[in-house]
PDB file of C-alpha atoms in Angstrom:
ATOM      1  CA  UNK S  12      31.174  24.132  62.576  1.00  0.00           C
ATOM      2  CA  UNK S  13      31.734  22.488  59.406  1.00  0.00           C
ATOM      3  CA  UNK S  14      30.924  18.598  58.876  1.00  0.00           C
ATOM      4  CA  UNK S  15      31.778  16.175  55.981  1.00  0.00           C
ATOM      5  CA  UNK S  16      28.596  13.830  56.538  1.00  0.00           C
ATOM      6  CA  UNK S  17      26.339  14.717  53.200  1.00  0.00           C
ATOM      7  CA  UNK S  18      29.655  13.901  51.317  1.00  0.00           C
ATOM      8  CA  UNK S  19      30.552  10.598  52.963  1.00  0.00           C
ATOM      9  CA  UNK S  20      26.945   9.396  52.440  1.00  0.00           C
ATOM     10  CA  UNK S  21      27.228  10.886  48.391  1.00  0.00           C
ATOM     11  CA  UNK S  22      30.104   8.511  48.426  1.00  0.00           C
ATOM     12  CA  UNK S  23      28.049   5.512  49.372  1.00  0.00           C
ATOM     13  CA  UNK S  24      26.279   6.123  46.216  1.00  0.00           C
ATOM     14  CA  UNK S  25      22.708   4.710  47.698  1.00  0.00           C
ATOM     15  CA  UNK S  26      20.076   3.979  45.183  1.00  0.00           C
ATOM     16  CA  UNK S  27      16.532   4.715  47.390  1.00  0.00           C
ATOM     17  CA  UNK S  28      15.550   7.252  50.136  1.00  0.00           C
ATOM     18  CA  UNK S  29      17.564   6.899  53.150  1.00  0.00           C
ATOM     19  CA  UNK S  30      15.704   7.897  56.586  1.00  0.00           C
ATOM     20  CA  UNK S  31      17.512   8.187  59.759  1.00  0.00           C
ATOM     21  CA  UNK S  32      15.713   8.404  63.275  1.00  0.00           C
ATOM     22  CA  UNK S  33      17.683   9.302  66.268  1.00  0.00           C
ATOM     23  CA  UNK S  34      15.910   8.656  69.405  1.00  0.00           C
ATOM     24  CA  UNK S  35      17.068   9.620  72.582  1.00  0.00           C
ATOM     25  CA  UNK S  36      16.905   6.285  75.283  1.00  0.00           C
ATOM     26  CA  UNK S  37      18.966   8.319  78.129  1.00  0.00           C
ATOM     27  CA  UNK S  38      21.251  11.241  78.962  1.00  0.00           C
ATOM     28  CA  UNK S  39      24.338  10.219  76.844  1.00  0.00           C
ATOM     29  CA  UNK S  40      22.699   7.222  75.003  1.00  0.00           C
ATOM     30  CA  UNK S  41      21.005   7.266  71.524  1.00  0.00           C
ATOM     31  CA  UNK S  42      19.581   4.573  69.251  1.00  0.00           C
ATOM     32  CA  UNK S  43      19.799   5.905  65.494  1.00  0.00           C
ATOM     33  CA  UNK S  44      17.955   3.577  63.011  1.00  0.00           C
ATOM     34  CA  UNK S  45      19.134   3.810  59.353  1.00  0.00           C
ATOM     35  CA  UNK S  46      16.308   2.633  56.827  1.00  0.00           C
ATOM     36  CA  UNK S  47      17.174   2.640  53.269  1.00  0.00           C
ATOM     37  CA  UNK S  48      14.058   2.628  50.784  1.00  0.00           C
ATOM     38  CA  UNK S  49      13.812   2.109  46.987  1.00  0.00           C
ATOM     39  CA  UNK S  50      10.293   2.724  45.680  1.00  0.00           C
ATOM     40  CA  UNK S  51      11.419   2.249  42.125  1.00  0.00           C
ATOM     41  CA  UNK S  52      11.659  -1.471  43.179  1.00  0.00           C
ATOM     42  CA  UNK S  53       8.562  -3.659  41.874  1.00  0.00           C
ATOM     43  CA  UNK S  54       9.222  -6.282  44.548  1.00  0.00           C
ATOM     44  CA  UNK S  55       7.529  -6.423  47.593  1.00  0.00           C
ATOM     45  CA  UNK S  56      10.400  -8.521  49.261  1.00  0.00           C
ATOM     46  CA  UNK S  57      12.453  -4.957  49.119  1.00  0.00           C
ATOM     47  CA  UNK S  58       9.780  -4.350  52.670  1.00  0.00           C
ATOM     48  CA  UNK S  59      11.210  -7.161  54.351  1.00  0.00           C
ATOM     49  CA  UNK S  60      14.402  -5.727  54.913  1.00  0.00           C
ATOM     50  CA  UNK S  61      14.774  -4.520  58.595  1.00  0.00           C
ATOM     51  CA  UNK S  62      16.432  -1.153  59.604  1.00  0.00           C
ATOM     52  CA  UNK S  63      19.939  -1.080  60.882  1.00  0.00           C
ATOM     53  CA  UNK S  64      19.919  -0.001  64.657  1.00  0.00           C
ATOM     54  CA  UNK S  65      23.270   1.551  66.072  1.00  0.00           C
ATOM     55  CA  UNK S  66      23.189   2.168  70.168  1.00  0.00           C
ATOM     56  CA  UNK S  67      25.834   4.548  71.630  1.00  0.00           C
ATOM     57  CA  UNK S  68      26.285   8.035  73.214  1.00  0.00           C
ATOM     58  CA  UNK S  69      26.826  11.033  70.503  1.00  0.00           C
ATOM     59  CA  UNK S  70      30.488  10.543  70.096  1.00  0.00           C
ATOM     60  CA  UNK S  71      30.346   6.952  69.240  1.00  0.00           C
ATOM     61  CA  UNK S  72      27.827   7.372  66.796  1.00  0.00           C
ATOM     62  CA  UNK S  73      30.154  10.733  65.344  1.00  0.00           C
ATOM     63  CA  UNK S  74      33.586   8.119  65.407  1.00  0.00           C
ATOM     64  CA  UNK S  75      31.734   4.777  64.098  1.00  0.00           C
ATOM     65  CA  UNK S  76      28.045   5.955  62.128  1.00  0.00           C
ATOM     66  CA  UNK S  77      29.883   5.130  58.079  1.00  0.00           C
ATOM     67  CA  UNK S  78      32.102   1.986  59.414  1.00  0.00           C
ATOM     68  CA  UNK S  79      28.887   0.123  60.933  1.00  0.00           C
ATOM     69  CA  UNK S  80      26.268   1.500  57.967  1.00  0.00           C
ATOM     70  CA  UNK S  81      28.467   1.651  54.556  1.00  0.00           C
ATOM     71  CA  UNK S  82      28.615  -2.299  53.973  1.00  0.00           C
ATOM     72  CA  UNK S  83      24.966  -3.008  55.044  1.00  0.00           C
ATOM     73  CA  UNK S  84      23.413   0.101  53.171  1.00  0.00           C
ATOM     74  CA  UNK S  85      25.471  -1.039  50.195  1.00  0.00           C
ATOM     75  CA  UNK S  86      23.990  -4.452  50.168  1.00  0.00           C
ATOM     76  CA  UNK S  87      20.868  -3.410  50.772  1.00  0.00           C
ATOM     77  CA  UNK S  88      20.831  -1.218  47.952  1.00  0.00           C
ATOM     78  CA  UNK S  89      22.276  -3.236  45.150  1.00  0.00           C
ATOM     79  CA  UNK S  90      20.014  -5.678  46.418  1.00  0.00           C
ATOM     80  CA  UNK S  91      16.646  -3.516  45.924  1.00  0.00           C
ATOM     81  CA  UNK S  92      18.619  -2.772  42.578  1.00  0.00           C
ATOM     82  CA  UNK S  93      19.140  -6.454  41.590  1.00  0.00           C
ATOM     83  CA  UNK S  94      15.642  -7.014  42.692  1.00  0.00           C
ATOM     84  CA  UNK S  95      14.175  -4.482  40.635  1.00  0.00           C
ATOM     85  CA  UNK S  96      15.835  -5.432  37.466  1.00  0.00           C
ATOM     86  CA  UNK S  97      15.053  -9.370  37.947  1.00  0.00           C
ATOM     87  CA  UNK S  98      11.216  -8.149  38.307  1.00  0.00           C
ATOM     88  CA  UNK S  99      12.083  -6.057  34.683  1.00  0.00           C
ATOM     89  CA  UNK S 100      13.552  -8.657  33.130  1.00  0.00           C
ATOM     90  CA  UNK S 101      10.684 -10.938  34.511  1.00  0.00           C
ATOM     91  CA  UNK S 102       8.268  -9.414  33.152  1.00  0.00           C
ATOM     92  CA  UNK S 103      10.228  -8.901  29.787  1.00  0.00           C
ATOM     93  CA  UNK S 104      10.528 -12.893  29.689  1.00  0.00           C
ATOM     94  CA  UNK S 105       6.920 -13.213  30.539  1.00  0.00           C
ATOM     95  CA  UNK S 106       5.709 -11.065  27.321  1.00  0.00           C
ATOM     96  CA  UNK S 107       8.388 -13.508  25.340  1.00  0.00           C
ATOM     97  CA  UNK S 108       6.415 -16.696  26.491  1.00  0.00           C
ATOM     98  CA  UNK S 109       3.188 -15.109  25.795  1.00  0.00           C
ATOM     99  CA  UNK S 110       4.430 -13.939  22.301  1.00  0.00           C
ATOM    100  CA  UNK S 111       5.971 -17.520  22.039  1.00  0.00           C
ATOM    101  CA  UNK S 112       2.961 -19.225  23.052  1.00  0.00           C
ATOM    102  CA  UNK S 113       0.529 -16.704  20.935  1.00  0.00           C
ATOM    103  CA  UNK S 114       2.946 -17.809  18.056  1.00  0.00           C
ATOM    104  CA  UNK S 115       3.495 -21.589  18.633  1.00  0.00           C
ATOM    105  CA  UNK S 116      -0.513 -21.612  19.108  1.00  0.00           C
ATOM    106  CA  UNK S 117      -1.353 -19.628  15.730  1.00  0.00           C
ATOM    107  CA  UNK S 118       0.880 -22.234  13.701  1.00  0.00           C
ATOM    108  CA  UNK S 119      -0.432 -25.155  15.158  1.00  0.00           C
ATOM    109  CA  UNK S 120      -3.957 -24.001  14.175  1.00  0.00           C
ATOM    110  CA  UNK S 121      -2.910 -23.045  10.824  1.00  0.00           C
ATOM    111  CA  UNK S 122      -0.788 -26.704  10.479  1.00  0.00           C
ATOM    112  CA  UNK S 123      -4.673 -28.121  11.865  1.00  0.00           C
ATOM    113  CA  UNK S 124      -6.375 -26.319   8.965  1.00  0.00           C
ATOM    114  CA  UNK S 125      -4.083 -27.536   6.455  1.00  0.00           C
ATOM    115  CA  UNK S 126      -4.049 -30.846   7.666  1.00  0.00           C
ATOM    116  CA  UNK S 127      -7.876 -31.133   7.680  1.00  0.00           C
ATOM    117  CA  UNK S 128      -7.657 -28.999   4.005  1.00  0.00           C
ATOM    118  CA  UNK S 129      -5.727 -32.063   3.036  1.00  0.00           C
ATOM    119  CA  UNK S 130      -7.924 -34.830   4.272  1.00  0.00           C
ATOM    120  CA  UNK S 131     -11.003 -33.304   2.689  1.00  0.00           C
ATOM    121  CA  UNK S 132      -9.477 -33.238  -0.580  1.00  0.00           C
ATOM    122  CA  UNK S 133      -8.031 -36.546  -0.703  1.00  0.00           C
ATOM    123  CA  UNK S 134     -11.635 -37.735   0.629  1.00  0.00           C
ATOM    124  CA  UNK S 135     -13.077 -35.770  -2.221  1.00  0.00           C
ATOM    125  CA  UNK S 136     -10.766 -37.675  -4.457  1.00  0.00           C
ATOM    126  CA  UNK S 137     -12.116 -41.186  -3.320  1.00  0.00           C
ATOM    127  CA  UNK S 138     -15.345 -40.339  -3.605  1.00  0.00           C
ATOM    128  CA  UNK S 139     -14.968 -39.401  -6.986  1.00  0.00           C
ATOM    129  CA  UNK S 140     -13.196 -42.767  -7.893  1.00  0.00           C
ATOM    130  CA  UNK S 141     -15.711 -44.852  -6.062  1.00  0.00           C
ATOM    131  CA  UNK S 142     -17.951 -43.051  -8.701  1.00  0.00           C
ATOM    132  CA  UNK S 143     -15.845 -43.700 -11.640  1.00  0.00           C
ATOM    133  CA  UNK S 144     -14.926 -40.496 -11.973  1.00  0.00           C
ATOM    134  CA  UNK S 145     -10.861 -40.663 -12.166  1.00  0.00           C
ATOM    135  CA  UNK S 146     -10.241 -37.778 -13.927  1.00  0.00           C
ATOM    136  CA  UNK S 147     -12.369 -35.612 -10.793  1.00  0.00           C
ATOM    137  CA  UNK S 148     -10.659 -37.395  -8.303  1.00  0.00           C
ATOM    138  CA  UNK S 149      -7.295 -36.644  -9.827  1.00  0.00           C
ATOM    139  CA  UNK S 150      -7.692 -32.823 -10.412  1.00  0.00           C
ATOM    140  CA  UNK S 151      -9.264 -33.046  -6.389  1.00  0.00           C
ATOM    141  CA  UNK S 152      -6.361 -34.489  -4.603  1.00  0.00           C
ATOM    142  CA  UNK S 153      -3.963 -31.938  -3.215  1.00  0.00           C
ATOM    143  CA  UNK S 154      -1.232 -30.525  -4.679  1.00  0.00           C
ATOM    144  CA  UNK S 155       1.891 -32.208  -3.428  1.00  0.00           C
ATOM    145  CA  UNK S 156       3.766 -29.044  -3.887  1.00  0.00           C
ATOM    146  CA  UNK S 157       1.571 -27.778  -0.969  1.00  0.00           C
ATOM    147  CA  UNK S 158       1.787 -30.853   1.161  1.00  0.00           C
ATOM    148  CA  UNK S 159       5.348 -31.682   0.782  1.00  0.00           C
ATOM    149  CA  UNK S 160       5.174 -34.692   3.854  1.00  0.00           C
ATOM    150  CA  UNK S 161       2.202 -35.865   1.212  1.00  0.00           C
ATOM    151  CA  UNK S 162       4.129 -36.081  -1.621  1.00  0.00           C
ATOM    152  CA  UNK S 163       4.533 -39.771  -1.914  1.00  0.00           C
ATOM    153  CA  UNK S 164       1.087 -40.595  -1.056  1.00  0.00           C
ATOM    154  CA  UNK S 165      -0.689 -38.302  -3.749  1.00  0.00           C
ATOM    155  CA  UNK S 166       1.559 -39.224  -6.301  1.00  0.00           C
ATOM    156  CA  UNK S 167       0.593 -42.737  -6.374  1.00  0.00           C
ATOM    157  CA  UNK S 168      -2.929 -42.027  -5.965  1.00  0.00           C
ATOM    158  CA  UNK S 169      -2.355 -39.519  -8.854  1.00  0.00           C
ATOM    159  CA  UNK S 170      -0.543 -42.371 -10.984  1.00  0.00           C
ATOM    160  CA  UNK S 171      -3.037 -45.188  -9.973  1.00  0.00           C
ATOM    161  CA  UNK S 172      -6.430 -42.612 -11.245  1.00  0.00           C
ATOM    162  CA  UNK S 173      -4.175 -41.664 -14.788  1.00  0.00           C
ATOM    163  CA  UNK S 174      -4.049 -45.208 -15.233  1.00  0.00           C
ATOM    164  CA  UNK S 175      -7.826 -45.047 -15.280  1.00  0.00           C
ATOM    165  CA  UNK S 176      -7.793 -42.619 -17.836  1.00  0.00           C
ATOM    166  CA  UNK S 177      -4.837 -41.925 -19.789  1.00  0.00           C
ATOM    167  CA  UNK S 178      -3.186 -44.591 -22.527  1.00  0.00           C
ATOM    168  CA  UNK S 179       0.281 -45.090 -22.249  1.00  0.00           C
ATOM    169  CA  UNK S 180       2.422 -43.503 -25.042  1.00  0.00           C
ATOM    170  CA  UNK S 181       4.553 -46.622 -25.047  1.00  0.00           C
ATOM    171  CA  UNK S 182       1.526 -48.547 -25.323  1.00  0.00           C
ATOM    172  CA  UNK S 183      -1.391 -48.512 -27.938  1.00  0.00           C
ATOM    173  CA  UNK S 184      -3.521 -50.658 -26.384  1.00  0.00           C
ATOM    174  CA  UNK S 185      -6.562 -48.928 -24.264  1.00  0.00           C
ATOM    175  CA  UNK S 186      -6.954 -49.478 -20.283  1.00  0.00           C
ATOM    176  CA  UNK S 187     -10.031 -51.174 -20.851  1.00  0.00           C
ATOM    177  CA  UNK S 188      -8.110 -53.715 -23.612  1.00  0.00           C
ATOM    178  CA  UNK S 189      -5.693 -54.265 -20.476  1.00  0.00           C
ATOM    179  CA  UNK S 190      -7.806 -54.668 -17.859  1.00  0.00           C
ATOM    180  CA  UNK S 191      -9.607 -57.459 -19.790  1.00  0.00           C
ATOM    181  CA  UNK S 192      -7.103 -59.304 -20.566  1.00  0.00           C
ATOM    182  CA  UNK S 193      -5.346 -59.114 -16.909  1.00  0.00           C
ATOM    183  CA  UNK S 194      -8.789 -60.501 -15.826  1.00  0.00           C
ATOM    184  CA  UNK S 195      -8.523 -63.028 -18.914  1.00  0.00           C
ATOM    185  CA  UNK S 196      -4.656 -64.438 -17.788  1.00  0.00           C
ATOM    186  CA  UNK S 197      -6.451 -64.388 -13.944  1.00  0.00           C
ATOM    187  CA  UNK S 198      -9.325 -66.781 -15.001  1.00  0.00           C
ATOM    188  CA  UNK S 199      -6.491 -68.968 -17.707  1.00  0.00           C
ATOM    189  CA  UNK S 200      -4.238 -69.563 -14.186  1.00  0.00           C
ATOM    190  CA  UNK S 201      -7.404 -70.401 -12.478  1.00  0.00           C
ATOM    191  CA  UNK S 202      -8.532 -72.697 -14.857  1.00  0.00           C
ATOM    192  CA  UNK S 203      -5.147 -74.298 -14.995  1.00  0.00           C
ATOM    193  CA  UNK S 204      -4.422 -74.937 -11.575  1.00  0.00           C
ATOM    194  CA  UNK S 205      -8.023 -76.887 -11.431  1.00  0.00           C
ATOM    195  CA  UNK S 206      -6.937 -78.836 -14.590  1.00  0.00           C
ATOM    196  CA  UNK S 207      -3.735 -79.667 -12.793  1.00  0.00           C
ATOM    197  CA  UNK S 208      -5.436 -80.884  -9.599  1.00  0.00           C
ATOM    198  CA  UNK S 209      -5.435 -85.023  -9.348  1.00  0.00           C
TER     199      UNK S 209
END
């Protein structure tokens, strides 16, 4: 006797192991339970699914076995297959967020260390001015090249210290001969607005 049942279930083209139990409940009857089981599937959920129980004497299991069982063992198995590559591509997207989060945290240390760089050199540079020292506290500020969002800022404070130090070419007179008589004009307005006074 030749049967076609290995080729119909090659057709079904299961993904898993697919166990069948026939027990015998009377005379004529059976009950055939049809498990299918993927162990490449990382998800536990895949043990949740039940078997598929069919009741009914030999021929009735012959005439309807692949109408009741191709439809459910399909689902089940592209489910077990969907469910094993959401648990791949889980995982992939959890190494992503760790490599994300390795990288967003090793920037913002290194944006921390050249922040605080910054702020001890431009503290290094006051120091050095409340000393008199301009031309120290010039060459310590930080480069603006380096801190582009500082640009502005160390300019000025660059500017203000060469003041300090440096003539003007368009001028011949020293900072000192300036300064003394910007504090001369101060004390002439002064005097004149006492003068003025009834």
């Amino acid at each position: 006797m030749q049967t076609n049942f290995f080729r119909q279930l090659t057709k079904l083209n299961l993904v898993g192991d697919l166990q069948l139990i026939l027990r015998q409940t009377d005379e004529n009857s059976f009950v055939l339970s049809v498990l299918l089981n993927n162990e490449q599937c990382g998800d536990e959920a895949r043990k949740t699914i039940p078997p598929l129980n069919l009741r009914g004497t030999a021929e009735e299991l012959d005439n309807g076995f692949f109408e009741n069982v191709s439809v459910p063992l399909r689902s089940a198995s592209g489910l077990m297959v969907n469910m094993e590559s959401f648990m791949k591509q889980l995982e992939e997207a959890q190494k992503q967020s760790a490599m994300e989060k390795e990288k967003s945290d090793k920037e913002k240390k290194e944006k921390e260390a050249k922040e605080k760089k910054y702020k001890d050199a431009f503290q290094k540079a006051e120091e050095l001015e409340k000393e008199g020292n301009y031309k120290g506290a010039w060459s310590a500020l930080p480069k603006a090249s380096e801190y582009p969002g500082y640009a502005d800022i160390i300019r000025k404070k660059q500017d203000e210290y060469e003041r300090h130090f440096a003539p003007s070419l368009f001028n011949t007179e020293s900072v000192e001969n300036i300064e003394q008589k910007q504090e001369q004009e101060h004390e002439d307005e002064q005097e004149q607005e006492q003068n003025f006074q009834p």
